[in-house]
Short mmCIF file of C-alpha atoms in Angstrom, two decimals:
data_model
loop_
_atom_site.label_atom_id
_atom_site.label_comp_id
_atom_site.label_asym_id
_atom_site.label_seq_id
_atom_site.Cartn_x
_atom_site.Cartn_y
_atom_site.Cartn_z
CA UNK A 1 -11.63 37.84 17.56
CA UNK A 2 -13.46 37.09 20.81
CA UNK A 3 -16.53 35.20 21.37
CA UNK A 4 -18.50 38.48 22.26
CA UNK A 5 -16.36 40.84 19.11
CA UNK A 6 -18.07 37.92 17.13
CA UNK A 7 -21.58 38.08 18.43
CA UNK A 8 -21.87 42.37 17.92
CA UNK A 9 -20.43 41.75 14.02
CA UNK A 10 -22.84 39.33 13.42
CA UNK A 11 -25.33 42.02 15.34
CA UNK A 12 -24.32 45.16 13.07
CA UNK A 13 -24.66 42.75 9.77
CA UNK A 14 -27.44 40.64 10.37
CA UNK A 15 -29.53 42.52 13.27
CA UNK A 16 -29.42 39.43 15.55
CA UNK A 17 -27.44 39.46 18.45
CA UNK A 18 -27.15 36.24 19.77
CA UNK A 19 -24.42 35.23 22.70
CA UNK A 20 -24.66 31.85 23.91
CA UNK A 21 -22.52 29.60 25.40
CA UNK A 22 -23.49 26.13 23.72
CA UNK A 23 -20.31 23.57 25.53
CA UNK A 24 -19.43 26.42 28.63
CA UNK A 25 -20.98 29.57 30.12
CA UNK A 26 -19.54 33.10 28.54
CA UNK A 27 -19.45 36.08 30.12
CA UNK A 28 -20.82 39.50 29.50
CA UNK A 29 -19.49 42.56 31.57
CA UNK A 30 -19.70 46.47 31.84
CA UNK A 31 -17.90 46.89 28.82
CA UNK A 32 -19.72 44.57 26.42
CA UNK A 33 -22.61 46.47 27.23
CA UNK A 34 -21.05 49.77 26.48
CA UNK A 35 -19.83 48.70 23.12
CA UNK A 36 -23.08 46.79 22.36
CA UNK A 37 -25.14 50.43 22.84
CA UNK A 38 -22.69 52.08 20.71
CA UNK A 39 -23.18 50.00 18.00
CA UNK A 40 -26.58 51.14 18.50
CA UNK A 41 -25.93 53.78 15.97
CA UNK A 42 -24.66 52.11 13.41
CA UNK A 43 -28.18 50.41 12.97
CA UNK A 44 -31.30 51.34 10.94
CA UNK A 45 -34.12 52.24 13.65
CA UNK A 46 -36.60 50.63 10.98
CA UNK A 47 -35.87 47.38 11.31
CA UNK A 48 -36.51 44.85 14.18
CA UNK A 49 -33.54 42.87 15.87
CA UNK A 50 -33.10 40.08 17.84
CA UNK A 51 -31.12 39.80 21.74
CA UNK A 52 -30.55 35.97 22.73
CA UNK A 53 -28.42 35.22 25.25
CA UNK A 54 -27.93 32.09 27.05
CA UNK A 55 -25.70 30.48 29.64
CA UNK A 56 -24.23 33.67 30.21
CA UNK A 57 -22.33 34.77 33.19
CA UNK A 58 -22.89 38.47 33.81
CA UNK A 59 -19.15 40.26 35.45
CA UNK A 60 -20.09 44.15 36.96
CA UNK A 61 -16.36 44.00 37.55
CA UNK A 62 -16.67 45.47 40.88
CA UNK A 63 -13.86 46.56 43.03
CA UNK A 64 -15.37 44.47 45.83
CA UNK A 65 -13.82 44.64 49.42
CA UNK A 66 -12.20 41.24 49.84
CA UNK A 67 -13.07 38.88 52.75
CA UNK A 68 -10.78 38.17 55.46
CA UNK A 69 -9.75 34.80 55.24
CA UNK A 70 -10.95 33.14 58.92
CA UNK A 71 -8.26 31.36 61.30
CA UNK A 72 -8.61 28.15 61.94
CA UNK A 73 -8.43 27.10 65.28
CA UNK A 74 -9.94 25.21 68.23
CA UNK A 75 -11.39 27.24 71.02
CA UNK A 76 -10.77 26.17 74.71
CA UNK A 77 -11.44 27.72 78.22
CA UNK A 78 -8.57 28.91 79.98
CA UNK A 79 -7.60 26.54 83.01
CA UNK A 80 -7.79 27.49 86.80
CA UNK A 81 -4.16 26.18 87.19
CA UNK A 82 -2.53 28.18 84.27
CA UNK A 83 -0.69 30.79 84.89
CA UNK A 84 -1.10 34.45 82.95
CA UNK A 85 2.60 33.58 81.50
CA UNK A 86 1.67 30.06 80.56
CA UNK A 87 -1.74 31.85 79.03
CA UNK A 88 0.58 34.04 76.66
CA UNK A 89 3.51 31.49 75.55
CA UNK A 90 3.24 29.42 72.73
CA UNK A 91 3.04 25.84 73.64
CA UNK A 92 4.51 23.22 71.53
CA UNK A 93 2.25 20.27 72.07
CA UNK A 94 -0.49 21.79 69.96
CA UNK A 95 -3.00 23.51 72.68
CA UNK A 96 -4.40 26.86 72.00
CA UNK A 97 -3.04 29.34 74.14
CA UNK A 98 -4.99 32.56 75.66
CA UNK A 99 -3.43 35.24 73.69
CA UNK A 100 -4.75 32.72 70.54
CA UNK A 101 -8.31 32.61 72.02
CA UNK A 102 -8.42 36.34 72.45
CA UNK A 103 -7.34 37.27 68.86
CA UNK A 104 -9.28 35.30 67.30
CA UNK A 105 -12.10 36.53 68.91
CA UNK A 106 -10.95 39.70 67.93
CA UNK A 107 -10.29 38.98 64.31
CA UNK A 108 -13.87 37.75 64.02
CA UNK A 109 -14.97 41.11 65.25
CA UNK A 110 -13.37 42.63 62.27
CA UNK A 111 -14.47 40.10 59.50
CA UNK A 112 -17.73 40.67 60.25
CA UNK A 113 -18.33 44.37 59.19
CA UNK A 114 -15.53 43.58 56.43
CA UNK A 115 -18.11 40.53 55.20
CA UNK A 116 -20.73 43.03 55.40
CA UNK A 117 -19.60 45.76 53.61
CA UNK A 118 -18.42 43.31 50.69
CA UNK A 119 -21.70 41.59 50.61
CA UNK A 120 -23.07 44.79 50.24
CA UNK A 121 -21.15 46.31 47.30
CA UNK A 122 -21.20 43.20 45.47
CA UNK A 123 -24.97 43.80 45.67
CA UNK A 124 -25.06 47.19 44.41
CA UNK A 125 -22.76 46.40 41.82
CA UNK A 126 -25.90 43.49 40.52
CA UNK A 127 -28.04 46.22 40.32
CA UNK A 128 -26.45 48.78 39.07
CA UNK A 129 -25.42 46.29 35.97
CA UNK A 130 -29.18 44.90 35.55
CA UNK A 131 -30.22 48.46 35.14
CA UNK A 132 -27.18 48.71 32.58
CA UNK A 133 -28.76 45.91 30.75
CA UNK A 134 -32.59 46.75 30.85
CA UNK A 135 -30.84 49.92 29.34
CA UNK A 136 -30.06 47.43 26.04
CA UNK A 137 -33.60 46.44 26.20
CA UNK A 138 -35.49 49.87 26.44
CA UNK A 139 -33.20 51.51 23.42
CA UNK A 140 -35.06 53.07 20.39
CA UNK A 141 -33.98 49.41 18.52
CA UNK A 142 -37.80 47.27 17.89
CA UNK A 143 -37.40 43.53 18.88
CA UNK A 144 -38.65 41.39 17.55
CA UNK A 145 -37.50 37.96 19.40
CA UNK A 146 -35.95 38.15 23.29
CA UNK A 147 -34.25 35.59 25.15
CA UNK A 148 -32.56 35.57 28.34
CA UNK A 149 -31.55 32.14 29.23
CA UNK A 150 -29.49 31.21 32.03
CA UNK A 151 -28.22 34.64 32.63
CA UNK A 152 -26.45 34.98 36.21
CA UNK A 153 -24.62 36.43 38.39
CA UNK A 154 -22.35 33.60 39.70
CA UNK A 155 -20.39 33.78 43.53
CA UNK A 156 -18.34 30.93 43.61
CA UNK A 157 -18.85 27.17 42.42
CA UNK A 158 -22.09 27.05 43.95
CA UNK A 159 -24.07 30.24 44.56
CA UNK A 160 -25.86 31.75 41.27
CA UNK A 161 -28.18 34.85 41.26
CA UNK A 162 -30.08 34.46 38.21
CA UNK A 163 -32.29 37.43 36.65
CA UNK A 164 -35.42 37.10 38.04
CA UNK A 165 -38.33 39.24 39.22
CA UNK A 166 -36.20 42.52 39.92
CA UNK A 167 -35.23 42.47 36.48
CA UNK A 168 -38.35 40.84 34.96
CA UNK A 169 -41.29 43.20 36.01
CA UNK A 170 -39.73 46.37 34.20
CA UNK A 171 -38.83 44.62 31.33
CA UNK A 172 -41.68 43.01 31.01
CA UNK A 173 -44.52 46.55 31.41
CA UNK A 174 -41.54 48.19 28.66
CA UNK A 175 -42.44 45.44 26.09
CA UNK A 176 -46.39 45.92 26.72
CA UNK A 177 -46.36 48.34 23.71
CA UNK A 178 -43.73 46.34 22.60
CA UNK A 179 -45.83 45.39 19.17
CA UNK A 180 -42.99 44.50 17.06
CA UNK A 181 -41.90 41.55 19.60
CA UNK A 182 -43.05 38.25 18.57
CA UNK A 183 -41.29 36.01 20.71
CA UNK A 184 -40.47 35.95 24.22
CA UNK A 185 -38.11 33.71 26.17
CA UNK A 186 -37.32 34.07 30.26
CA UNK A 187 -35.67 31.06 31.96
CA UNK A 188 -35.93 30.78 35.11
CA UNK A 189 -39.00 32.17 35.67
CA UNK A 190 -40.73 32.22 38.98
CA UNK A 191 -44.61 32.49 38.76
CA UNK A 192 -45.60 33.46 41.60
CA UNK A 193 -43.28 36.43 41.61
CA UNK A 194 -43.88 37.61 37.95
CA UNK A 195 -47.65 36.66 37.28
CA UNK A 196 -48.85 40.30 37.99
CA UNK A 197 -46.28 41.73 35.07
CA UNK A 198 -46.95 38.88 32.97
CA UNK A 199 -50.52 38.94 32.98
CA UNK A 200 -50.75 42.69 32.40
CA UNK A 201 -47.47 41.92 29.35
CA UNK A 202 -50.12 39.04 27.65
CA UNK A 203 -53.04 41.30 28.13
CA UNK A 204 -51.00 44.62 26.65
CA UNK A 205 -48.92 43.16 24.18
CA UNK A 206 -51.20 41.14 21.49
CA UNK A 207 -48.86 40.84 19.04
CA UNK A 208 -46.76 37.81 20.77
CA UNK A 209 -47.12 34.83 18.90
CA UNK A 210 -44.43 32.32 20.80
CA UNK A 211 -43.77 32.23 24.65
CA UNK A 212 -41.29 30.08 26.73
CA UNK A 213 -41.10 30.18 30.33
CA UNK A 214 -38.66 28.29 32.64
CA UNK A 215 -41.58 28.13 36.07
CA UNK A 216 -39.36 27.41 38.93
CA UNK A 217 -42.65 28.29 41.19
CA UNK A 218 -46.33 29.17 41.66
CA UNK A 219 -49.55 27.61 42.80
CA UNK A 220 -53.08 26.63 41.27
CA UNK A 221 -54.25 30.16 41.40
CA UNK A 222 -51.49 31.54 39.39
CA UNK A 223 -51.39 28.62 37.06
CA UNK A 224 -55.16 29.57 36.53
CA UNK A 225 -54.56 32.98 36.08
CA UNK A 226 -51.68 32.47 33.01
CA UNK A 227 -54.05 30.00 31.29
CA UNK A 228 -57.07 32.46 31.29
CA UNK A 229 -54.56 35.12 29.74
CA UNK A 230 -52.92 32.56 27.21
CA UNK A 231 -56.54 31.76 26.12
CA UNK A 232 -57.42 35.37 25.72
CA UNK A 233 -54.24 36.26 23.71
CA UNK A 234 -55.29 36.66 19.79
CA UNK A 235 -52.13 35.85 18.05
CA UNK A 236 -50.23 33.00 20.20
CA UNK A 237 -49.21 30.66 18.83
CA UNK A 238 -47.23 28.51 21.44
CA UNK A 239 -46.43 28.94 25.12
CA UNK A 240 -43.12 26.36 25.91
CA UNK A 241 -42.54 25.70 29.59
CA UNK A 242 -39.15 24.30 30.53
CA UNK A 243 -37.53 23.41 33.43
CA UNK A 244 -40.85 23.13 35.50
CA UNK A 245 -40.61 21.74 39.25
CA UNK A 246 -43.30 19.30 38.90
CA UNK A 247 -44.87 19.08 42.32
CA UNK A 248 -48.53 18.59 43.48
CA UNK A 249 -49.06 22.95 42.74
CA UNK A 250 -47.45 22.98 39.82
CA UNK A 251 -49.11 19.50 38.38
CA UNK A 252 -52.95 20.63 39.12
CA UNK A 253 -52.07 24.03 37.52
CA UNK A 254 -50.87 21.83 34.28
CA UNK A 255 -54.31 19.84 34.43
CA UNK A 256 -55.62 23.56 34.62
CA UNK A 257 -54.31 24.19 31.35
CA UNK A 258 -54.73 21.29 30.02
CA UNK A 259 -58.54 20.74 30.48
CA UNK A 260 -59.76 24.71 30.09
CA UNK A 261 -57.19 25.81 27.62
CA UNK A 262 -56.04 22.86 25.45
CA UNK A 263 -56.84 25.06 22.15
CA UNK A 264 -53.12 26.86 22.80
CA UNK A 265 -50.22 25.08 21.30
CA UNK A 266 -49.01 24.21 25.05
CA UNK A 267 -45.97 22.14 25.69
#
């Protein structure tokens, strides 16, 4: 039994679904999700449930176009003494012929729309699965505790897409009248993207009682403007910020909170 066949048992016995990868990332794709909603009827709608996942990899197991590999090679201008059969044969001391100049200039003609067209299914294919997985979140099923931790889309070594605004503003107005959810967890979370959504979420949903946010961004203004909302909430308990770039914005916006709203359990 798989890491994931593991995670939706546990799910169907103990209502907490919880798929994290602890020592190395896991990954979730189109057919987890499939089998995770059908397990949806298995469940008692009366209860609450949990969804944590963390250092998760998302797969939409596209059929991508793949990317035509570039030719190496060094460009040079054609001489005034070469000849047109000189330009076309193959020269055996390593210089770059004509006919080598002009197909390679051709060939990066073709990548380019080939790159594009990639680039932009891969794209599609993100969205289409985030919608697939806001699907998990707006089921009949009450929540009671959400994380999404170091969930991405990952291109490469290097390049990750993490779930971010796109994915956090309709989650985030869904779980408004959300009343059975009593702890929230987004990471990374970029303030000055989501503060509209999560303003409206702390001002809607006053049942919340613990809140952790991994701020990547935002200035003094919208540092203000989640302090005046955390103070306002009746039932918090504790907001947790992690992963916070401390620069100058970010560092007055924690003085913010520290000297106007110190009553919250802030950390």
């Amino acid at each position: 039994m798989d890491a994931f066949d593991e995670a939706l048992e546990q799910f169907k016995r103990s209502g907490a679904f919880i798929y994290e990868g602890k020592y190395e990332a896991k990954y979730l794709n189109t057919d987890h999700i499939t089998r995770l909603k059908n397990s949806f009827n298995e469940l008692d709608p009366n209860k609450t449930y949990q969804f944590h996942l963390s250092n998760v990899i998302l797969d939409p197991q596209t059929n991508q176009v793949t990317p035509v590999r570039r030719r190496q090679s060094t460009r040079t201008s054609r001489s005034n003494s070469s000849s047109s059969s000189e330009g076309a044969s193959d020269s055996s001391n390593g210089t770059i012929s004509y006919r080598d100049i002009v197909w390679t200039e051709r060939l990066e003609q073709f990548q380019q729309p080939v790159q594009a067209q990639a680039e932009a299914e891969l794209t599609r294919s993100r969205y289409k699965f985030e919608k697939e997985l806001l699907s998990v979140l707006k089921s009949r099923l009450a929540w009671s505790s959400i994380k999404i931790e170091g969930v991405c889309f990952q291109q490469g070594p290097e390049r990750k897409h993490y779930l971010i605004a796109r994915f956090h503003r309709p989650l985030l107005s869904h779980l408004s009248g959300h009343n059975s959810l009593a702890s929230l967890s987004l990471n990374p979370f970029f303030l000055d993207e989501g503060i509209k959504p999560l303003g409206k979420f702390l001002t809607k949903n006053t049942h919340l009682q613990n809140l952790s946010l991994g701020l990547t961004a935002g200035g003094p203004a919208d540092w203000e403007e989640l302090g005046s909302k955390l103070a306002k909430h009746s039932r918090l308990i504790q907001a947790n910020f992690e992963n916070t770039v401390l620069n100058n914005a970010n560092c007055s916006g924690l003085l913010i909170l520290a000297e106007n709203y110190y009553k919250k359990g802030i950390t």
